[in-house]
CSV table of C-alpha atoms in Angstrom, one decimal:
chain,number,residue,atom,x,y,z
A,121,MET,CA,-43.2,89.3,-82.5
A,122,GLY,CA,-41.5,85.9,-84.6
A,123,PRO,CA,-40.4,84.2,-86.3
A,124,LEU,CA,-42.9,81.5,-86.0
A,125,ASP,CA,-40.9,77.8,-85.7
A,126,PHE,CA,-42.4,75.4,-87.3
A,127,TRP,CA,-41.4,71.8,-86.5
A,128,PHE,CA,-42.8,69.4,-88.6
A,129,GLU,CA,-41.2,65.4,-89.2
A,130,PHE,CA,-41.9,63.9,-92.7
A,131,ALA,CA,-43.9,60.8,-91.1
A,132,SER,CA,-46.4,62.5,-89.1
A,133,THR,CA,-49.9,62.6,-90.7
A,134,TYR,CA,-50.5,65.5,-88.5
A,135,SER,CA,-48.0,67.4,-90.3
A,136,TYR,CA,-49.4,67.7,-94.0
A,137,LEU,CA,-52.6,68.8,-92.3
A,138,ALA,CA,-50.4,71.7,-90.9
A,139,VAL,CA,-48.1,72.6,-93.5
A,140,ASN,CA,-51.4,73.5,-95.8
A,141,ARG,CA,-52.1,75.8,-93.4
A,142,ILE,CA,-50.0,77.9,-92.5
A,143,GLU,CA,-48.4,80.0,-95.2
A,144,PRO,CA,-52.5,82.0,-95.5
A,145,ALA,CA,-52.7,81.8,-92.0
A,146,ALA,CA,-48.9,82.9,-90.6
A,147,ALA,CA,-49.3,85.7,-94.0
A,148,ALA,CA,-52.4,86.7,-92.3
A,149,ALA,CA,-50.9,87.7,-89.0
A,150,GLY,CA,-47.7,88.8,-90.7
A,151,LEU,CA,-45.4,85.6,-89.1
A,152,ALA,CA,-42.2,85.1,-91.0
A,153,VAL,CA,-42.2,81.1,-91.1
A,154,ARG,CA,-39.3,78.8,-89.9
A,155,TRP,CA,-40.1,76.1,-91.6
A,156,ARG,CA,-38.0,72.7,-89.7
A,157,PRO,CA,-38.0,69.5,-90.4
A,158,PHE,CA,-36.2,67.0,-87.4
A,159,LEU,CA,-36.7,63.6,-86.7
A,160,LEU,CA,-38.9,61.9,-84.4
A,161,GLY,CA,-38.0,58.7,-84.5
A,162,PRO,CA,-34.9,59.1,-82.3
A,163,ILE,CA,-37.0,61.3,-80.1
A,164,PHE,CA,-39.5,58.3,-80.2
A,165,ALA,CA,-36.6,55.7,-79.3
A,166,ALA,CA,-35.6,57.7,-76.0
A,167,GLN,CA,-38.9,57.4,-75.1
A,168,GLY,CA,-39.3,53.0,-75.9
A,169,TRP,CA,-41.6,53.5,-78.7
A,170,SER,CA,-39.7,51.6,-81.4
A,171,ASP,CA,-42.3,53.0,-83.7
A,172,SER,CA,-45.5,55.8,-84.3
A,173,PRO,CA,-47.8,55.8,-81.7
A,174,PHE,CA,-50.3,55.2,-83.8
A,175,ASN,CA,-48.9,51.5,-84.4
A,176,LEU,CA,-48.4,51.1,-80.7
A,177,TYR,CA,-51.1,52.3,-79.4
A,178,PRO,CA,-54.2,50.5,-82.3
A,179,ALA,CA,-57.3,51.7,-80.9
A,180,LYS,CA,-55.0,55.5,-81.5
A,181,GLY,CA,-54.2,54.7,-84.4
A,182,ALA,CA,-57.9,53.3,-85.6
A,183,TYR,CA,-58.9,57.1,-84.3
A,184,MET,CA,-56.3,59.4,-86.9
A,185,TRP,CA,-57.3,57.5,-89.6
A,186,ARG,CA,-60.4,58.4,-89.5
A,187,ASP,CA,-59.1,62.0,-88.2
A,188,MET,CA,-57.2,62.4,-91.1
A,189,GLU,CA,-59.8,61.6,-93.0
A,190,ARG,CA,-61.9,63.7,-92.0
A,191,LEU,CA,-60.0,67.2,-91.3
A,192,CYS,CA,-58.3,66.5,-95.2
A,193,ALA,CA,-61.9,66.8,-95.7
A,194,ARG,CA,-62.5,69.8,-94.0
A,195,ASP,CA,-59.2,71.9,-95.8
A,196,ARG,CA,-60.4,69.1,-98.6
A,197,LEU,CA,-57.3,68.5,-99.2
A,198,PRO,CA,-56.9,65.6,-101.1
A,199,TRP,CA,-56.4,62.1,-98.9
A,200,ARG,CA,-54.7,58.8,-99.6
A,201,ARG,CA,-54.3,56.3,-96.5
A,202,PRO,CA,-50.2,54.8,-97.6
A,203,SER,CA,-49.8,51.6,-98.2
A,204,ALA,CA,-46.8,51.8,-95.7
A,205,PHE,CA,-46.4,54.0,-91.7
A,206,PRO,CA,-44.8,55.7,-91.2
A,207,ARG,CA,-42.5,56.5,-94.0
A,208,ASN,CA,-39.3,57.6,-93.5
A,209,GLY,CA,-38.3,61.1,-94.0
A,210,VAL,CA,-34.8,61.6,-93.3
A,211,ALA,CA,-33.4,61.7,-96.7
A,212,ALA,CA,-37.0,64.9,-97.3
A,213,ALA,CA,-35.6,66.3,-94.9
A,214,ARG,CA,-31.6,66.6,-95.9
A,215,ILE,CA,-32.5,68.1,-98.9
A,216,THR,CA,-35.1,70.5,-97.6
A,217,LEU,CA,-32.2,71.5,-95.5
A,218,ALA,CA,-29.9,71.7,-98.5
A,219,LEU,CA,-31.8,73.9,-100.2
A,220,PRO,CA,-32.3,77.9,-99.5
A,221,GLU,CA,-34.8,78.3,-97.5
A,222,ALA,CA,-37.3,80.2,-100.0
A,223,GLU,CA,-37.6,76.9,-101.8
A,224,ARG,CA,-37.9,75.2,-99.4
A,225,PRO,CA,-42.2,75.3,-98.9
A,226,ALA,CA,-42.9,74.3,-102.5
A,227,PHE,CA,-40.4,71.2,-101.4
A,228,VAL,CA,-42.1,69.8,-98.4
A,229,LYS,CA,-45.6,70.3,-100.0
A,230,ALA,CA,-45.0,68.2,-102.4
A,231,VAL,CA,-43.2,65.6,-100.0
A,232,TYR,CA,-46.6,65.5,-98.0
A,233,HIS,CA,-48.8,65.3,-101.3
A,234,ALA,CA,-46.4,62.5,-102.9
A,235,ASN,CA,-46.0,60.7,-99.0
A,236,PHE,CA,-50.5,61.6,-98.4
A,237,ALA,CA,-52.2,61.8,-101.3
A,238,LEU,CA,-49.6,59.9,-103.8
A,239,ASP,CA,-48.7,57.2,-101.1
A,240,ARG,CA,-45.8,57.1,-102.7
A,241,ASP,CA,-42.3,55.8,-100.8
A,242,ILE,CA,-40.7,59.8,-99.8
A,243,ALA,CA,-38.1,57.3,-98.7
A,244,ASP,CA,-36.6,56.1,-102.1
A,245,ALA,CA,-34.6,58.9,-104.7
A,246,ALA,CA,-36.0,58.5,-107.3
A,247,ILE,CA,-39.0,59.5,-106.4
A,248,LEU,CA,-37.9,62.0,-104.2
A,249,ALA,CA,-35.4,63.1,-107.5
A,250,GLY,CA,-38.4,63.5,-109.3
A,251,ILE,CA,-40.3,65.9,-107.0
A,252,LEU,CA,-37.1,68.1,-106.9
A,253,ASP,CA,-37.6,68.0,-111.2
A,254,GLY,CA,-40.7,68.6,-110.9
A,255,LEU,CA,-40.2,72.1,-108.7
A,256,GLY,CA,-37.9,73.1,-111.3
A,257,LEU,CA,-35.1,72.4,-109.0
A,258,ASP,CA,-32.1,70.3,-109.4
A,259,PRO,CA,-32.5,66.8,-109.3
A,260,ASP,CA,-29.7,65.8,-109.3
A,261,ALA,CA,-27.2,68.4,-107.5
A,262,ILE,CA,-29.3,68.8,-104.6
A,263,PRO,CA,-29.7,64.7,-103.7
A,264,ARG,CA,-25.4,65.2,-103.6
A,265,ARG,CA,-26.0,68.3,-101.8
A,266,ALA,CA,-28.1,65.9,-99.5
A,267,HIS,CA,-25.3,64.2,-98.3
A,268,ASP,CA,-22.2,66.2,-96.8
A,269,PRO,CA,-21.4,65.5,-93.9
A,270,ALA,CA,-22.6,68.9,-92.6
A,271,VAL,CA,-26.0,69.2,-93.8
A,272,LYS,CA,-26.6,65.5,-92.6
A,273,ALA,CA,-24.8,67.6,-89.1
A,274,ARG,CA,-27.3,70.2,-89.7
A,275,LEU,CA,-29.9,67.8,-89.8
A,276,ARG,CA,-28.8,65.8,-86.6
A,277,GLY,CA,-28.0,69.3,-84.8
A,278,GLU,CA,-31.9,70.1,-85.8
A,279,THR,CA,-33.1,66.9,-83.5
A,280,GLU,CA,-31.2,67.8,-80.6
A,281,GLU,CA,-32.7,71.4,-81.1
A,282,ALA,CA,-36.1,69.9,-81.3
A,283,ILE,CA,-35.1,67.8,-77.5
A,284,ARG,CA,-33.5,70.7,-75.7
A,285,LEU,CA,-36.9,72.5,-76.5
A,286,GLY,CA,-39.1,69.6,-74.9
A,287,ILE,CA,-40.7,68.7,-78.6
A,288,PHE,CA,-41.9,65.5,-78.4
A,289,GLY,CA,-44.4,65.3,-81.2
A,290,ALA,CA,-44.8,67.0,-84.8
A,291,PRO,CA,-46.4,69.6,-85.5
A,292,THR,CA,-45.3,71.5,-83.3
A,293,PHE,CA,-45.0,75.4,-83.0
A,294,VAL,CA,-43.4,77.2,-81.1
A,295,ILE,CA,-42.8,81.3,-81.0
A,296,GLY,CA,-41.6,83.6,-78.3
A,297,GLY,CA,-40.5,80.9,-76.4
A,298,GLU,CA,-43.8,79.0,-76.5
A,299,MET,CA,-44.3,76.0,-77.4
A,300,PHE,CA,-47.8,75.2,-79.7
A,301,TRP,CA,-48.5,70.8,-80.3
A,302,GLY,CA,-50.7,69.2,-83.1
A,303,ASN,CA,-52.2,71.4,-86.0
A,304,ASP,CA,-55.4,71.8,-83.7
A,305,ARG,CA,-53.2,74.8,-82.0
A,306,LEU,CA,-51.3,76.1,-85.5
A,307,ASP,CA,-54.3,78.9,-84.7
A,308,ASP,CA,-52.8,79.3,-80.8
A,309,ALA,CA,-49.6,79.7,-81.6
A,310,ILE,CA,-50.2,82.2,-84.1
A,311,ALA,CA,-53.0,84.2,-80.9
A,312,TRP,CA,-50.0,84.3,-79.2
A,313,ALA,CA,-48.1,86.3,-81.3
B,278,MET,CA,-78.1,64.2,-83.5
B,279,GLY,CA,-77.8,63.8,-80.4
B,280,PRO,CA,-77.5,63.5,-77.6
B,281,LEU,CA,-73.7,64.7,-77.8
B,282,ASP,CA,-71.9,61.7,-75.1
B,283,PHE,CA,-69.1,63.3,-73.6
B,284,TRP,CA,-66.8,60.3,-71.5
B,285,PHE,CA,-64.6,61.9,-69.2
B,286,GLU,CA,-62.2,60.6,-66.7
B,287,PHE,CA,-62.0,63.0,-63.4
B,288,ALA,CA,-58.4,62.5,-63.6
B,289,SER,CA,-57.7,64.3,-66.6
B,290,THR,CA,-56.4,67.8,-66.9
B,291,TYR,CA,-58.2,68.6,-70.2
B,292,SER,CA,-61.6,67.3,-69.6
B,293,TYR,CA,-61.1,70.0,-67.0
B,294,LEU,CA,-61.6,72.9,-70.2
B,295,ALA,CA,-64.2,70.8,-71.4
B,296,VAL,CA,-66.9,70.3,-68.4
B,297,ASN,CA,-66.8,73.7,-67.7
B,298,ARG,CA,-67.6,75.1,-72.1
B,299,ILE,CA,-69.2,72.0,-73.3
B,300,GLU,CA,-72.9,73.0,-71.4
B,301,PRO,CA,-72.6,76.1,-73.0
B,302,ALA,CA,-71.0,75.2,-75.8
B,303,ALA,CA,-73.7,72.4,-76.5
B,304,ALA,CA,-77.3,74.5,-76.3
B,305,ALA,CA,-76.5,76.8,-79.0
B,306,ALA,CA,-76.1,73.8,-81.2
B,307,GLY,CA,-79.7,73.1,-79.6
B,308,LEU,CA,-77.7,68.9,-78.4
B,309,ALA,CA,-78.5,67.5,-75.3
B,310,VAL,CA,-75.7,65.9,-73.6
B,311,ARG,CA,-75.2,63.2,-71.8
B,312,TRP,CA,-72.6,63.0,-69.1
B,313,ARG,CA,-70.7,59.7,-69.5
B,314,PRO,CA,-67.3,59.7,-67.0
B,315,PHE,CA,-65.2,55.9,-66.8
B,316,LEU,CA,-62.0,55.2,-66.0
B,317,LEU,CA,-58.4,56.2,-67.7
B,318,GLY,CA,-56.8,53.5,-66.1
B,319,PRO,CA,-57.6,50.1,-67.1
B,320,ILE,CA,-57.3,51.3,-70.9
B,321,PHE,CA,-53.8,53.6,-69.7
B,322,ALA,CA,-53.5,49.2,-67.7
B,323,ALA,CA,-54.5,47.6,-71.2
B,324,GLN,CA,-51.3,49.1,-73.0
B,325,GLY,CA,-48.7,49.0,-70.6
B,326,TRP,CA,-49.1,52.2,-69.0
B,327,SER,CA,-48.9,51.5,-64.9
B,328,ASP,CA,-50.0,55.9,-64.7
B,329,SER,CA,-50.5,58.8,-66.1
B,330,PRO,CA,-49.1,59.6,-70.3
B,331,PHE,CA,-47.7,63.7,-69.1
B,332,ASN,CA,-45.8,61.4,-65.4
B,333,LEU,CA,-45.0,58.2,-67.9
B,334,TYR,CA,-43.7,60.9,-71.0
B,335,PRO,CA,-42.0,64.4,-68.9
B,336,ALA,CA,-41.7,66.4,-71.7
B,337,LYS,CA,-45.2,65.6,-72.4
B,338,GLY,CA,-46.1,66.6,-69.5
B,339,ALA,CA,-44.3,70.0,-69.0
B,340,TYR,CA,-45.8,70.5,-72.2
B,341,MET,CA,-48.9,69.9,-71.0
B,342,TRP,CA,-48.7,72.1,-67.4
B,343,ARG,CA,-47.5,74.8,-69.6
B,344,ASP,CA,-50.8,74.3,-71.5
B,345,MET,CA,-52.8,74.1,-68.9
B,346,GLU,CA,-52.5,77.3,-67.2
B,347,ARG,CA,-52.1,78.9,-70.6
B,348,LEU,CA,-55.6,77.6,-70.7
B,349,CYS,CA,-57.6,78.4,-68.4
B,350,ALA,CA,-56.0,81.9,-68.6
B,351,ARG,CA,-57.2,81.8,-71.7
B,352,ASP,CA,-60.8,80.3,-70.5
B,353,ARG,CA,-61.0,82.1,-67.7
B,354,LEU,CA,-60.7,79.3,-65.3
B,355,PRO,CA,-59.2,79.0,-61.9
B,356,TRP,CA,-56.2,77.3,-62.1
B,357,ARG,CA,-53.8,75.4,-59.4
B,358,ARG,CA,-50.9,72.7,-60.6
B,359,PRO,CA,-52.8,70.0,-58.4
B,360,SER,CA,-50.0,68.6,-56.4
B,361,ALA,CA,-51.0,64.7,-56.6
B,362,PHE,CA,-51.1,63.5,-59.8
B,363,PRO,CA,-53.7,62.0,-61.6
B,364,ARG,CA,-55.6,62.1,-58.9
B,365,ASN,CA,-58.3,58.6,-58.2
B,366,GLY,CA,-61.5,59.4,-59.9
B,367,VAL,CA,-62.8,55.9,-58.4
B,368,ALA,CA,-65.3,57.2,-55.9
B,369,ALA,CA,-66.4,60.7,-57.7
B,370,ALA,CA,-66.6,58.5,-60.9
B,371,ARG,CA,-69.0,56.8,-58.9
B,372,ILE,CA,-71.3,59.4,-57.0
B,373,THR,CA,-71.8,60.6,-60.8
B,374,LEU,CA,-73.6,57.6,-61.9
B,375,ALA,CA,-75.1,57.7,-58.2
B,376,LEU,CA,-77.1,60.8,-58.8
B,377,PRO,CA,-80.3,61.6,-61.5
B,378,GLU,CA,-78.3,62.6,-64.6
B,379,ALA,CA,-79.8,66.7,-63.9
B,380,GLU,CA,-77.7,66.6,-61.5
B,381,ARG,CA,-75.1,65.3,-62.7
B,382,PRO,CA,-73.5,68.7,-64.5
B,383,ALA,CA,-73.3,70.7,-61.1
B,384,PHE,CA,-71.2,68.0,-59.6
B,385,VAL,CA,-68.8,67.0,-61.8
B,386,LYS,CA,-68.6,70.4,-62.3
B,387,ALA,CA,-67.6,70.8,-58.3
B,388,VAL,CA,-65.2,68.3,-58.6
B,389,TYR,CA,-62.9,69.3,-60.6
B,390,HIS,CA,-62.5,72.6,-59.2
B,391,ALA,CA,-61.8,71.2,-56.1
B,392,ASN,CA,-58.2,68.9,-57.8
B,393,PHE,CA,-57.6,71.7,-60.2
B,394,ALA,CA,-58.8,74.7,-58.5
B,395,LEU,CA,-58.7,74.3,-54.5
B,396,ASP,CA,-56.2,70.9,-55.2
B,397,ARG,CA,-57.9,69.3,-53.0
B,398,ASP,CA,-57.9,65.4,-53.1
B,399,ILE,CA,-60.9,64.4,-54.7
B,400,ALA,CA,-59.9,60.3,-54.2
B,401,ASP,CA,-61.2,61.2,-50.9
B,402,ALA,CA,-64.9,60.5,-49.0
B,403,ALA,CA,-64.7,63.8,-46.9
B,404,ILE,CA,-64.4,66.0,-50.3
B,405,LEU,CA,-67.3,64.7,-52.1
B,406,ALA,CA,-69.0,64.6,-49.0
B,407,GLY,CA,-68.5,67.9,-48.8
B,408,ILE,CA,-69.1,69.0,-51.9
B,409,LEU,CA,-72.6,66.8,-52.3
B,410,ASP,CA,-73.7,69.9,-49.2
B,411,GLY,CA,-72.4,72.3,-51.1
B,412,LEU,CA,-74.8,71.9,-53.5
B,413,GLY,CA,-77.3,70.5,-51.3
B,414,LEU,CA,-76.8,67.2,-52.3
B,415,ASP,CA,-77.3,64.2,-49.9
B,416,PRO,CA,-74.4,63.6,-48.3
B,417,ASP,CA,-74.9,60.3,-46.7
B,418,ALA,CA,-77.6,58.9,-48.9
B,419,ILE,CA,-75.2,59.7,-52.5
B,420,PRO,CA,-72.2,57.7,-51.5
B,421,ARG,CA,-73.9,54.9,-49.6
B,422,ARG,CA,-76.0,55.1,-52.4
B,423,ALA,CA,-72.6,54.8,-55.2
B,424,HIS,CA,-71.5,51.8,-52.9
B,425,ASP,CA,-74.1,49.5,-54.3
B,426,PRO,CA,-72.7,47.2,-56.6
B,427,ALA,CA,-75.2,48.2,-59.6
B,428,VAL,CA,-73.7,51.1,-59.5
B,429,LYS,CA,-70.0,49.6,-59.8
B,430,ALA,CA,-70.7,47.1,-62.2
B,431,ARG,CA,-71.9,50.5,-64.0
B,432,LEU,CA,-69.0,52.3,-63.8
B,433,ARG,CA,-67.4,49.0,-65.0
B,434,GLY,CA,-69.7,48.9,-67.8
B,435,GLU,CA,-69.6,52.6,-68.4
B,436,THR,CA,-65.5,52.0,-68.8
B,437,GLU,CA,-65.7,48.7,-71.3
B,438,GLU,CA,-68.3,50.2,-73.7
B,439,ALA,CA,-65.5,53.4,-73.9
B,440,ILE,CA,-63.1,51.0,-74.7
B,441,ARG,CA,-65.3,48.8,-77.1
B,442,LEU,CA,-66.3,52.1,-79.1
B,443,GLY,CA,-62.2,53.2,-79.9
B,444,ILE,CA,-62.2,55.4,-76.5
B,445,PHE,CA,-58.4,56.0,-75.1
B,446,GLY,CA,-57.8,59.6,-73.7
B,447,ALA,CA,-59.8,62.0,-72.3
B,448,PRO,CA,-62.9,63.7,-73.1
B,449,THR,CA,-63.3,62.2,-76.0
B,450,PHE,CA,-66.9,63.7,-77.6
B,451,VAL,CA,-68.9,60.0,-80.1
B,452,ILE,CA,-71.7,61.7,-81.1
B,453,GLY,CA,-73.7,60.3,-84.7
B,454,GLY,CA,-70.9,57.3,-84.1
B,455,GLU,CA,-67.8,59.7,-84.7
B,456,MET,CA,-65.5,60.2,-82.4
B,457,PHE,CA,-62.9,63.3,-81.6
B,458,TRP,CA,-61.3,63.3,-78.9
B,459,GLY,CA,-59.8,66.5,-77.0
B,460,ASN,CA,-60.5,69.4,-75.6
B,461,ASP,CA,-59.6,71.0,-78.1
B,462,ARG,CA,-62.5,69.0,-80.9
B,463,LEU,CA,-65.1,70.2,-78.7
B,464,ASP,CA,-66.4,72.1,-81.7
B,465,ASP,CA,-65.1,70.1,-84.2
B,466,ALA,CA,-67.5,67.1,-82.3
B,467,ILE,CA,-70.6,69.9,-82.3
B,468,ALA,CA,-69.7,70.9,-85.8
B,469,TRP,CA,-70.8,67.2,-86.5
B,470,ALA,CA,-74.0,67.5,-86.0
């Protein structure tokens, strides 16, 4: 079975955990992973939310921030609560789709690291160029390619596909027609295969 | 450390899973469990929801129903999607609090079984009396006791305590001042002790 479709949104805190767990977990099961950035904004807007539910519902938000501290400690991931939340991940998502598939995981992980370990503004073109540069990727040509109408349409199409699949949060894992929501369910998704 | 405070709401699907897992899991860790029914209705109402989020947000609801099928199969629990959801758990919660602590777990499990395996209306006094009777508990005296103003006040107080703790969903586990939300996190809560 496979591949394992890994749907993530750059603003999503719990996706940070999954981004750093999925490769060894999937490899151990012999599963290929397809990294699929999408946007939660339009999905939240469609259900009447103008902001992250973690901001709209303070008890849920307070829990999430404490939970992220605990889970990052458990996973030995660096963590700094971002001074702005949620950060706009549109530019990072477009760059991801402008990259060849093999180069996406390293870029994605570096963007999450910038947002949730270094508290950098991942909506800032200079920050994203710096990340590309640090990975030995072209910091001028790639962001230019990311502005191509075809790439923008691709991201819109991915978000529409997420809606069609019934995705309502991130991270979400889809394998063999089954959907699993949340970093907590990564192992269940892999076991399903 | 301990006890493990187990906050549940009778209408909650994921609480059905936790109710049937918590005793062996906590016993294996040498942890006592305090069974604490509360009401999600006032908590949801305070954030502007007049219904379960699984009804208000259809994608989330569709996912939950499929997820419950999978999880009940995994846990070898009988499952029938209730024909009415959410069912009002106020009467069952009051009866739970009217029972001595030692008699609560069996009653609670039987009520969840009635709702989620047998599709019975757990708001119906006759159904609840039948459950008590089946457990060898007094089906007349206990519901009468559950109508006592002190028991009603106790349930209100528990729900207020849940709000004070920042609880926003069920099941929720609290141990040593740490909160863990969701059936998926029961093992984390126990490991925290």
